[in-house]
Amino acid sequence: MSPMADNTLVVPARRARLTPFRAGLFWQTLLLVLLMLILLGPVLNLLIWSVAESWYFPHALPAQWGMKYWSQVFSPYSDVSGSLLTSIGVALLTVAVCLAVAVPAGYALSRRGMPLRFFFMLLFLIPQAFPGLTVYMNVARLFYQWGLNGTVTGVVLVHSVHGMMYAIWISVAAFSSVDPLLARAARNLGASATYTFFRIVLPQAAPGIIAASIFVFLESLDEFTGAFFVGAPDISTLPLLLYNASMSGNYQISSITALILLAPSVVFMLVVNKFMRPEMLSKLGK
């Protein structure tokens, strides 16, 4: 058979092998585009609303663009700055309360020989097992009797109960990933239990504790239901302001507020991705 005949047989065979590859690449690209639209579509809508000064049906895009509402949001007379500071303050206090409980509890629960360990681990999941609306309505009734309604203390306590699950479970995983031989070697060399905990164990568990703090902070920053039933109208957080703006039809202010809430979530998730090590994640729930 001549070389010309060989080429005519090889080229169609190569095309036949490339066709399924191109078809698979097409479907993968299409799936990726759809996934990006699902993830980024709502954010794109918020971005458009934040710079839309006039947008009415049936226009597909705003009739007038501008930064008018951004200047209103960051005006010294705006409620957004005060609500943002309140949300950050409540979130930081919530992190402090959760860590005060989670660090010693996580260290104790990381030991497999602790009695009733499974019961205590399950106990911190109970607030997540019931509908939040039902829980917060009863909490609001109790807090009203105790004088905690409409106070920062009441809002921090509600947020702490909600974020305690993240703090405890991640702290347990962080302490479980610590090498016990290092602590045992320190004790054999004469170090006290307190010195060993603060100088050997805690630094190794610090990345997990930082990740737990970030989760609690973001959970408190975005939490609406508890702040609505316990804090409103005296304590105004950013999610409450977002709710009031959206209910009044001010979609520009609500979109800008949502973007402000979204910014720390994106930044902190990148930080969590750095601190959450695979060996620590494997300890979750163990």
PDB file of C-alpha atoms in Angstrom:
ATOM      1  CA  MET A   1       0.000   0.000   0.000  1.00  0.00           C
ATOM      2  CA  SER A   2       1.336   3.457  -0.922  1.00  0.00           C
ATOM      3  CA  PRO A   3       2.174   6.227   1.664  1.00  0.00           C
ATOM      4  CA  MET A   4      -0.735   8.265   0.269  1.00  0.00           C
ATOM      5  CA  ALA A   5      -3.147   5.473   1.151  1.00  0.00           C
ATOM      6  CA  ASP A   6      -1.709   5.229   4.662  1.00  0.00           C
ATOM      7  CA  ASN A   7      -2.350   8.940   5.287  1.00  0.00           C
ATOM      8  CA  THR A   8      -5.950   8.666   4.135  1.00  0.00           C
ATOM      9  CA  LEU A   9      -6.547   5.904   6.668  1.00  0.00           C
ATOM     10  CA  VAL A  10      -4.766   7.563   9.647  1.00  0.00           C
ATOM     11  CA  VAL A  11      -6.279  11.071   9.450  1.00  0.00           C
ATOM     12  CA  PRO A  12      -9.956   9.997   9.743  1.00  0.00           C
ATOM     13  CA  ALA A  13      -9.027   7.758  12.676  1.00  0.00           C
ATOM     14  CA  ARG A  14      -7.435  10.743  14.479  1.00  0.00           C
ATOM     15  CA  ARG A  15     -10.516  12.865  13.825  1.00  0.00           C
ATOM     16  CA  ALA A  16     -12.721  10.144  15.232  1.00  0.00           C
ATOM     17  CA  ARG A  17     -10.654  10.095  18.418  1.00  0.00           C
ATOM     18  CA  LEU A  18     -10.752  13.895  18.794  1.00  0.00           C
ATOM     19  CA  THR A  19     -14.513  14.228  18.321  1.00  0.00           C
ATOM     20  CA  PRO A  20     -15.544  12.709  21.719  1.00  0.00           C
ATOM     21  CA  PHE A  21     -12.872  14.841  23.425  1.00  0.00           C
ATOM     22  CA  ARG A  22     -14.247  18.023  21.869  1.00  0.00           C
ATOM     23  CA  ALA A  23     -17.802  17.038  22.815  1.00  0.00           C
ATOM     24  CA  GLY A  24     -16.755  16.409  26.413  1.00  0.00           C
ATOM     25  CA  LEU A  25     -14.912  19.748  26.523  1.00  0.00           C
ATOM     26  CA  PHE A  26     -18.025  21.522  25.234  1.00  0.00           C
ATOM     27  CA  TRP A  27     -20.265  20.048  27.948  1.00  0.00           C
ATOM     28  CA  GLN A  28     -17.693  20.777  30.653  1.00  0.00           C
ATOM     29  CA  THR A  29     -17.436  24.389  29.519  1.00  0.00           C
ATOM     30  CA  LEU A  30     -21.216  24.724  29.393  1.00  0.00           C
ATOM     31  CA  LEU A  31     -21.558  23.267  32.898  1.00  0.00           C
ATOM     32  CA  LEU A  32     -18.868  25.607  34.203  1.00  0.00           C
ATOM     33  CA  VAL A  33     -20.596  28.647  32.672  1.00  0.00           C
ATOM     34  CA  LEU A  34     -23.941  27.627  34.184  1.00  0.00           C
ATOM     35  CA  LEU A  35     -22.304  27.119  37.572  1.00  0.00           C
ATOM     36  CA  MET A  36     -20.693  30.565  37.405  1.00  0.00           C
ATOM     37  CA  LEU A  37     -24.050  32.125  36.510  1.00  0.00           C
ATOM     38  CA  ILE A  38     -25.717  30.397  39.460  1.00  0.00           C
ATOM     39  CA  LEU A  39     -22.994  31.539  41.865  1.00  0.00           C
ATOM     40  CA  LEU A  40     -22.296  35.025  40.523  1.00  0.00           C
ATOM     41  CA  GLY A  41     -25.728  35.882  39.093  1.00  0.00           C
ATOM     42  CA  PRO A  42     -27.173  37.172  42.400  1.00  0.00           C
ATOM     43  CA  VAL A  43     -24.003  39.162  43.094  1.00  0.00           C
ATOM     44  CA  LEU A  44     -24.167  40.707  39.625  1.00  0.00           C
ATOM     45  CA  ASN A  45     -27.777  41.674  40.263  1.00  0.00           C
ATOM     46  CA  LEU A  46     -26.763  43.347  43.533  1.00  0.00           C
ATOM     47  CA  LEU A  47     -23.977  45.238  41.757  1.00  0.00           C
ATOM     48  CA  ILE A  48     -26.389  46.534  39.112  1.00  0.00           C
ATOM     49  CA  TRP A  49     -28.962  47.612  41.719  1.00  0.00           C
ATOM     50  CA  SER A  50     -26.270  49.389  43.742  1.00  0.00           C
ATOM     51  CA  VAL A  51     -25.507  51.775  40.846  1.00  0.00           C
ATOM     52  CA  ALA A  52     -29.051  52.042  39.474  1.00  0.00           C
ATOM     53  CA  GLU A  53     -30.565  55.434  40.218  1.00  0.00           C
ATOM     54  CA  SER A  54     -33.665  54.682  38.120  1.00  0.00           C
ATOM     55  CA  TRP A  55     -34.827  51.222  37.029  1.00  0.00           C
ATOM     56  CA  TYR A  56     -38.402  50.512  36.070  1.00  0.00           C
ATOM     57  CA  PHE A  57     -40.269  47.805  34.194  1.00  0.00           C
ATOM     58  CA  PRO A  58     -40.039  46.910  31.313  1.00  0.00           C
ATOM     59  CA  HIS A  59     -36.406  48.120  31.029  1.00  0.00           C
ATOM     60  CA  ALA A  60     -33.900  45.249  31.123  1.00  0.00           C
ATOM     61  CA  LEU A  61     -31.191  47.580  32.459  1.00  0.00           C
ATOM     62  CA  PRO A  62     -31.354  50.731  34.607  1.00  0.00           C
ATOM     63  CA  ALA A  63     -32.493  53.861  32.858  1.00  0.00           C
ATOM     64  CA  GLN A  64     -30.124  55.990  34.930  1.00  0.00           C
ATOM     65  CA  TRP A  65     -26.794  55.004  36.455  1.00  0.00           C
ATOM     66  CA  GLY A  66     -24.888  56.681  39.260  1.00  0.00           C
ATOM     67  CA  MET A  67     -23.343  56.505  42.732  1.00  0.00           C
ATOM     68  CA  LYS A  68     -26.084  58.473  44.446  1.00  0.00           C
ATOM     69  CA  TYR A  69     -27.084  55.738  46.869  1.00  0.00           C
ATOM     70  CA  TRP A  70     -23.483  54.841  47.699  1.00  0.00           C
ATOM     71  CA  SER A  71     -22.956  58.416  48.901  1.00  0.00           C
ATOM     72  CA  GLN A  72     -26.145  58.143  50.968  1.00  0.00           C
ATOM     73  CA  VAL A  73     -25.002  54.900  52.574  1.00  0.00           C
ATOM     74  CA  PHE A  74     -21.600  56.298  53.576  1.00  0.00           C
ATOM     75  CA  SER A  75     -22.996  59.677  54.607  1.00  0.00           C
ATOM     76  CA  PRO A  76     -22.270  60.712  58.232  1.00  0.00           C
ATOM     77  CA  TYR A  77     -26.026  60.964  58.772  1.00  0.00           C
ATOM     78  CA  SER A  78     -26.738  57.466  57.440  1.00  0.00           C
ATOM     79  CA  ASP A  79     -27.920  54.613  59.666  1.00  0.00           C
ATOM     80  CA  VAL A  80     -25.664  52.154  57.835  1.00  0.00           C
ATOM     81  CA  SER A  81     -22.434  53.176  59.585  1.00  0.00           C
ATOM     82  CA  GLY A  82     -24.019  52.907  63.028  1.00  0.00           C
ATOM     83  CA  SER A  83     -25.616  49.545  62.231  1.00  0.00           C
ATOM     84  CA  LEU A  84     -22.321  48.278  60.819  1.00  0.00           C
ATOM     85  CA  LEU A  85     -20.429  49.246  63.971  1.00  0.00           C
ATOM     86  CA  THR A  86     -23.123  47.615  66.097  1.00  0.00           C
ATOM     87  CA  SER A  87     -22.934  44.409  64.037  1.00  0.00           C
ATOM     88  CA  ILE A  88     -19.137  44.286  64.290  1.00  0.00           C
ATOM     89  CA  GLY A  89     -19.226  44.959  68.040  1.00  0.00           C
ATOM     90  CA  VAL A  90     -21.852  42.265  68.628  1.00  0.00           C
ATOM     91  CA  ALA A  91     -19.913  39.810  66.451  1.00  0.00           C
ATOM     92  CA  LEU A  92     -16.649  40.427  68.326  1.00  0.00           C
ATOM     93  CA  LEU A  93     -18.353  39.993  71.706  1.00  0.00           C
ATOM     94  CA  THR A  94     -19.972  36.806  70.410  1.00  0.00           C
ATOM     95  CA  VAL A  95     -16.579  35.461  69.360  1.00  0.00           C
ATOM     96  CA  ALA A  96     -15.165  36.258  72.802  1.00  0.00           C
ATOM     97  CA  VAL A  97     -18.032  34.479  74.600  1.00  0.00           C
ATOM     98  CA  CYS A  98     -17.855  31.440  72.303  1.00  0.00           C
ATOM     99  CA  LEU A  99     -14.081  31.092  72.630  1.00  0.00           C
ATOM    100  CA  ALA A 100     -14.266  31.414  76.408  1.00  0.00           C
ATOM    101  CA  VAL A 101     -16.389  28.270  76.372  1.00  0.00           C
ATOM    102  CA  ALA A 102     -15.047  26.507  73.269  1.00  0.00           C
ATOM    103  CA  VAL A 103     -11.309  26.501  74.068  1.00  0.00           C
ATOM    104  CA  PRO A 104     -11.488  24.657  77.419  1.00  0.00           C
ATOM    105  CA  ALA A 105     -14.429  22.534  76.242  1.00  0.00           C
ATOM    106  CA  GLY A 106     -12.694  21.648  72.994  1.00  0.00           C
ATOM    107  CA  TYR A 107      -9.518  20.681  74.835  1.00  0.00           C
ATOM    108  CA  ALA A 108     -11.472  18.452  77.232  1.00  0.00           C
ATOM    109  CA  LEU A 109     -13.666  16.885  74.540  1.00  0.00           C
ATOM    110  CA  SER A 110     -10.655  16.138  72.333  1.00  0.00           C
ATOM    111  CA  ARG A 111      -9.686  13.407  74.792  1.00  0.00           C
ATOM    112  CA  ARG A 112     -11.344  10.166  73.820  1.00  0.00           C
ATOM    113  CA  GLY A 113     -11.448   8.888  77.412  1.00  0.00           C
ATOM    114  CA  MET A 114     -13.686  11.698  78.694  1.00  0.00           C
ATOM    115  CA  PRO A 115     -16.942  10.332  80.193  1.00  0.00           C
ATOM    116  CA  LEU A 116     -20.151  11.167  78.289  1.00  0.00           C
ATOM    117  CA  ARG A 117     -18.084  12.723  75.492  1.00  0.00           C
ATOM    118  CA  PHE A 118     -20.602  11.829  72.794  1.00  0.00           C
ATOM    119  CA  PHE A 119     -23.464  13.281  74.873  1.00  0.00           C
ATOM    120  CA  PHE A 120     -21.717  16.642  75.303  1.00  0.00           C
ATOM    121  CA  MET A 121     -20.779  16.802  71.621  1.00  0.00           C
ATOM    122  CA  LEU A 122     -24.394  16.135  70.722  1.00  0.00           C
ATOM    123  CA  LEU A 123     -25.601  18.705  73.241  1.00  0.00           C
ATOM    124  CA  PHE A 124     -24.036  21.554  71.287  1.00  0.00           C
ATOM    125  CA  LEU A 125     -25.872  20.424  68.136  1.00  0.00           C
ATOM    126  CA  ILE A 126     -29.324  20.708  69.749  1.00  0.00           C
ATOM    127  CA  PRO A 127     -29.823  24.446  68.898  1.00  0.00           C
ATOM    128  CA  GLN A 128     -29.344  23.529  65.226  1.00  0.00           C
ATOM    129  CA  ALA A 129     -31.882  20.688  65.410  1.00  0.00           C
ATOM    130  CA  PHE A 130     -34.939  22.910  65.922  1.00  0.00           C
ATOM    131  CA  PRO A 131     -36.378  25.681  63.699  1.00  0.00           C
ATOM    132  CA  GLY A 132     -34.749  28.961  64.614  1.00  0.00           C
ATOM    133  CA  LEU A 133     -38.025  30.883  64.576  1.00  0.00           C
ATOM    134  CA  THR A 134     -39.528  28.694  67.296  1.00  0.00           C
ATOM    135  CA  VAL A 135     -36.417  28.899  69.464  1.00  0.00           C
ATOM    136  CA  TYR A 136     -36.024  32.666  69.185  1.00  0.00           C
ATOM    137  CA  MET A 137     -39.672  33.384  69.952  1.00  0.00           C
ATOM    138  CA  ASN A 138     -39.372  31.522  73.256  1.00  0.00           C
ATOM    139  CA  VAL A 139     -35.985  33.071  73.977  1.00  0.00           C
ATOM    140  CA  ALA A 140     -37.475  36.528  73.374  1.00  0.00           C
ATOM    141  CA  ARG A 141     -40.246  35.792  75.897  1.00  0.00           C
ATOM    142  CA  LEU A 142     -37.733  34.700  78.526  1.00  0.00           C
ATOM    143  CA  PHE A 143     -35.405  37.627  77.844  1.00  0.00           C
ATOM    144  CA  TYR A 144     -38.324  40.041  78.187  1.00  0.00           C
ATOM    145  CA  GLN A 145     -38.947  38.699  81.693  1.00  0.00           C
ATOM    146  CA  TRP A 146     -35.256  38.985  82.561  1.00  0.00           C
ATOM    147  CA  GLY A 147     -34.879  42.496  81.126  1.00  0.00           C
ATOM    148  CA  LEU A 148     -32.517  41.433  78.337  1.00  0.00           C
ATOM    149  CA  ASN A 149     -34.746  42.351  75.389  1.00  0.00           C
ATOM    150  CA  GLY A 150     -33.449  45.310  73.432  1.00  0.00           C
ATOM    151  CA  THR A 151     -29.944  45.046  74.922  1.00  0.00           C
ATOM    152  CA  VAL A 152     -26.578  44.211  73.425  1.00  0.00           C
ATOM    153  CA  THR A 153     -26.130  41.534  76.082  1.00  0.00           C
ATOM    154  CA  GLY A 154     -29.290  39.744  74.951  1.00  0.00           C
ATOM    155  CA  VAL A 155     -28.278  39.830  71.294  1.00  0.00           C
ATOM    156  CA  VAL A 156     -24.765  38.562  72.114  1.00  0.00           C
ATOM    157  CA  LEU A 157     -26.185  35.672  74.167  1.00  0.00           C
ATOM    158  CA  VAL A 158     -28.527  34.652  71.342  1.00  0.00           C
ATOM    159  CA  HIS A 159     -25.748  34.819  68.773  1.00  0.00           C
ATOM    160  CA  SER A 160     -23.438  32.886  71.099  1.00  0.00           C
ATOM    161  CA  VAL A 161     -25.883  30.014  71.416  1.00  0.00           C
ATOM    162  CA  HIS A 162     -26.179  29.926  67.638  1.00  0.00           C
ATOM    163  CA  GLY A 163     -22.422  30.056  67.027  1.00  0.00           C
ATOM    164  CA  MET A 164     -21.359  27.764  69.855  1.00  0.00           C
ATOM    165  CA  MET A 165     -21.738  24.685  67.670  1.00  0.00           C
ATOM    166  CA  TYR A 166     -19.129  25.935  65.175  1.00  0.00           C
ATOM    167  CA  ALA A 167     -16.772  26.999  67.953  1.00  0.00           C
ATOM    168  CA  ILE A 168     -16.982  23.719  69.890  1.00  0.00           C
ATOM    169  CA  TRP A 169     -16.800  21.264  67.006  1.00  0.00           C
ATOM    170  CA  ILE A 170     -13.966  23.039  65.195  1.00  0.00           C
ATOM    171  CA  SER A 171     -12.047  23.492  68.458  1.00  0.00           C
ATOM    172  CA  VAL A 172     -12.398  19.784  69.220  1.00  0.00           C
ATOM    173  CA  ALA A 173     -11.020  18.996  65.765  1.00  0.00           C
ATOM    174  CA  ALA A 174      -8.172  21.482  66.265  1.00  0.00           C
ATOM    175  CA  PHE A 175      -7.090  19.993  69.594  1.00  0.00           C
ATOM    176  CA  SER A 176      -7.515  16.439  68.271  1.00  0.00           C
ATOM    177  CA  SER A 177      -5.006  17.179  65.502  1.00  0.00           C
ATOM    178  CA  VAL A 178      -2.318  18.209  68.006  1.00  0.00           C
ATOM    179  CA  ASP A 179       0.496  15.694  68.384  1.00  0.00           C
ATOM    180  CA  PRO A 180       0.096  14.273  71.931  1.00  0.00           C
ATOM    181  CA  LEU A 181       3.740  13.166  72.044  1.00  0.00           C
ATOM    182  CA  LEU A 182       4.911  16.789  72.236  1.00  0.00           C
ATOM    183  CA  ALA A 183       2.761  17.517  75.272  1.00  0.00           C
ATOM    184  CA  ARG A 184       3.867  14.253  76.895  1.00  0.00           C
ATOM    185  CA  ALA A 185       7.518  15.076  76.257  1.00  0.00           C
ATOM    186  CA  ALA A 186       7.070  18.536  77.837  1.00  0.00           C
ATOM    187  CA  ARG A 187       5.492  17.014  80.940  1.00  0.00           C
ATOM    188  CA  ASN A 188       8.305  14.440  81.198  1.00  0.00           C
ATOM    189  CA  LEU A 189      10.842  17.265  81.114  1.00  0.00           C
ATOM    190  CA  GLY A 190       9.182  18.910  84.106  1.00  0.00           C
ATOM    191  CA  ALA A 191       6.798  21.407  82.486  1.00  0.00           C
ATOM    192  CA  SER A 192       3.587  22.103  84.366  1.00  0.00           C
ATOM    193  CA  ALA A 193       0.168  21.362  82.880  1.00  0.00           C
ATOM    194  CA  THR A 194      -0.551  25.084  82.470  1.00  0.00           C
ATOM    195  CA  TYR A 195       2.778  25.738  80.752  1.00  0.00           C
ATOM    196  CA  THR A 196       2.287  22.746  78.457  1.00  0.00           C
ATOM    197  CA  PHE A 197      -1.186  23.883  77.447  1.00  0.00           C
ATOM    198  CA  PHE A 198      -0.321  27.508  76.701  1.00  0.00           C
ATOM    199  CA  ARG A 199       3.139  26.962  75.180  1.00  0.00           C
ATOM    200  CA  ILE A 200       2.832  23.570  73.462  1.00  0.00           C
ATOM    201  CA  VAL A 201      -0.795  22.579  72.840  1.00  0.00           C
ATOM    202  CA  LEU A 202      -2.518  25.920  72.223  1.00  0.00           C
ATOM    203  CA  PRO A 203      -0.058  27.202  69.568  1.00  0.00           C
ATOM    204  CA  GLN A 204      -0.575  23.993  67.562  1.00  0.00           C
ATOM    205  CA  ALA A 205      -4.366  24.322  67.808  1.00  0.00           C
ATOM    206  CA  ALA A 206      -4.313  28.069  67.071  1.00  0.00           C
ATOM    207  CA  PRO A 207      -5.079  27.776  63.308  1.00  0.00           C
ATOM    208  CA  GLY A 208      -8.237  25.787  64.047  1.00  0.00           C
ATOM    209  CA  ILE A 209      -9.284  28.187  66.800  1.00  0.00           C
ATOM    210  CA  ILE A 210      -8.777  31.124  64.414  1.00  0.00           C
ATOM    211  CA  ALA A 211     -10.945  29.347  61.842  1.00  0.00           C
ATOM    212  CA  ALA A 212     -13.627  28.748  64.505  1.00  0.00           C
ATOM    213  CA  SER A 213     -13.507  32.447  65.433  1.00  0.00           C
ATOM    214  CA  ILE A 214     -14.015  33.440  61.811  1.00  0.00           C
ATOM    215  CA  PHE A 215     -17.004  31.114  61.431  1.00  0.00           C
ATOM    216  CA  VAL A 216     -18.604  32.487  64.598  1.00  0.00           C
ATOM    217  CA  PHE A 217     -17.892  36.080  63.545  1.00  0.00           C
ATOM    218  CA  LEU A 218     -19.481  35.617  60.121  1.00  0.00           C
ATOM    219  CA  GLU A 219     -22.435  33.733  61.599  1.00  0.00           C
ATOM    220  CA  SER A 220     -23.076  36.565  64.050  1.00  0.00           C
ATOM    221  CA  LEU A 221     -22.527  39.268  61.442  1.00  0.00           C
ATOM    222  CA  ASP A 222     -25.143  37.758  59.106  1.00  0.00           C
ATOM    223  CA  GLU A 223     -27.608  36.556  61.769  1.00  0.00           C
ATOM    224  CA  PHE A 224     -31.049  38.158  61.463  1.00  0.00           C
ATOM    225  CA  THR A 225     -33.736  36.165  63.282  1.00  0.00           C
ATOM    226  CA  GLY A 226     -32.254  36.301  66.779  1.00  0.00           C
ATOM    227  CA  ALA A 227     -31.420  40.012  66.484  1.00  0.00           C
ATOM    228  CA  PHE A 228     -34.941  40.695  65.205  1.00  0.00           C
ATOM    229  CA  PHE A 229     -36.766  38.983  68.095  1.00  0.00           C
ATOM    230  CA  VAL A 230     -34.380  39.978  70.883  1.00  0.00           C
ATOM    231  CA  GLY A 231     -32.755  43.242  69.791  1.00  0.00           C
ATOM    232  CA  ALA A 232     -35.254  45.146  67.649  1.00  0.00           C
ATOM    233  CA  PRO A 233     -36.026  48.004  67.641  1.00  0.00           C
ATOM    234  CA  ASP A 234     -33.446  49.211  70.171  1.00  0.00           C
ATOM    235  CA  ILE A 235     -30.479  47.305  68.700  1.00  0.00           C
ATOM    236  CA  SER A 236     -30.165  47.806  64.939  1.00  0.00           C
ATOM    237  CA  THR A 237     -27.726  45.492  63.194  1.00  0.00           C
ATOM    238  CA  LEU A 238     -26.866  45.534  59.518  1.00  0.00           C
ATOM    239  CA  PRO A 239     -29.110  42.531  58.630  1.00  0.00           C
ATOM    240  CA  LEU A 240     -32.034  44.314  60.325  1.00  0.00           C
ATOM    241  CA  LEU A 241     -31.308  47.449  58.289  1.00  0.00           C
ATOM    242  CA  LEU A 242     -31.139  45.307  55.137  1.00  0.00           C
ATOM    243  CA  TYR A 243     -34.528  43.794  55.974  1.00  0.00           C
ATOM    244  CA  ASN A 244     -36.162  47.181  56.625  1.00  0.00           C
ATOM    245  CA  ALA A 245     -34.738  48.657  53.406  1.00  0.00           C
ATOM    246  CA  SER A 246     -35.917  45.730  51.286  1.00  0.00           C
ATOM    247  CA  MET A 247     -39.395  45.711  52.869  1.00  0.00           C
ATOM    248  CA  SER A 248     -39.761  49.436  52.145  1.00  0.00           C
ATOM    249  CA  GLY A 249     -38.832  48.882  48.474  1.00  0.00           C
ATOM    250  CA  ASN A 250     -35.475  50.663  48.666  1.00  0.00           C
ATOM    251  CA  TYR A 251     -33.599  48.042  46.669  1.00  0.00           C
ATOM    252  CA  GLN A 252     -30.544  50.240  46.110  1.00  0.00           C
ATOM    253  CA  ILE A 253     -29.839  50.642  49.826  1.00  0.00           C
ATOM    254  CA  SER A 254     -30.583  46.973  50.527  1.00  0.00           C
ATOM    255  CA  SER A 255     -28.251  45.884  47.692  1.00  0.00           C
ATOM    256  CA  ILE A 256     -25.399  48.039  48.956  1.00  0.00           C
ATOM    257  CA  THR A 257     -25.961  46.734  52.476  1.00  0.00           C
ATOM    258  CA  ALA A 258     -25.887  43.161  51.177  1.00  0.00           C
ATOM    259  CA  LEU A 259     -22.598  43.835  49.381  1.00  0.00           C
ATOM    260  CA  ILE A 260     -21.120  45.254  52.599  1.00  0.00           C
ATOM    261  CA  LEU A 261     -22.129  42.048  54.397  1.00  0.00           C
ATOM    262  CA  LEU A 262     -20.726  39.943  51.557  1.00  0.00           C
ATOM    263  CA  ALA A 263     -17.256  41.527  51.561  1.00  0.00           C
ATOM    264  CA  PRO A 264     -15.984  40.162  54.910  1.00  0.00           C
ATOM    265  CA  SER A 265     -17.456  36.741  54.137  1.00  0.00           C
ATOM    266  CA  VAL A 266     -15.379  36.434  50.960  1.00  0.00           C
ATOM    267  CA  VAL A 267     -12.198  37.725  52.627  1.00  0.00           C
ATOM    268  CA  PHE A 268     -12.530  35.533  55.707  1.00  0.00           C
ATOM    269  CA  MET A 269     -13.340  32.424  53.695  1.00  0.00           C
ATOM    270  CA  LEU A 270      -9.990  32.831  51.957  1.00  0.00           C
ATOM    271  CA  VAL A 271      -8.360  33.032  55.388  1.00  0.00           C
ATOM    272  CA  VAL A 272     -10.263  29.940  56.568  1.00  0.00           C
ATOM    273  CA  ASN A 273      -9.072  28.072  53.487  1.00  0.00           C
ATOM    274  CA  LYS A 274      -5.514  28.759  54.629  1.00  0.00           C
ATOM    275  CA  PHE A 275      -5.978  27.740  58.261  1.00  0.00           C
ATOM    276  CA  MET A 276      -8.269  24.707  57.876  1.00  0.00           C
ATOM    277  CA  ARG A 277      -5.707  21.966  57.338  1.00  0.00           C
ATOM    278  CA  PRO A 278      -6.745  18.563  55.911  1.00  0.00           C
ATOM    279  CA  GLU A 279      -5.584  16.663  59.004  1.00  0.00           C
ATOM    280  CA  MET A 280      -7.726  18.943  61.176  1.00  0.00           C
ATOM    281  CA  LEU A 281     -10.795  18.553  58.965  1.00  0.00           C
ATOM    282  CA  SER A 282     -10.452  14.790  59.234  1.00  0.00           C
ATOM    283  CA  LYS A 283     -10.924  15.092  63.000  1.00  0.00           C
ATOM    284  CA  LEU A 284     -14.343  16.775  62.759  1.00  0.00           C
ATOM    285  CA  GLY A 285     -16.959  14.684  64.491  1.00  0.00           C
ATOM    286  CA  LYS A 286     -14.412  12.197  65.874  1.00  0.00           C
TER     287      LYS A 286
END
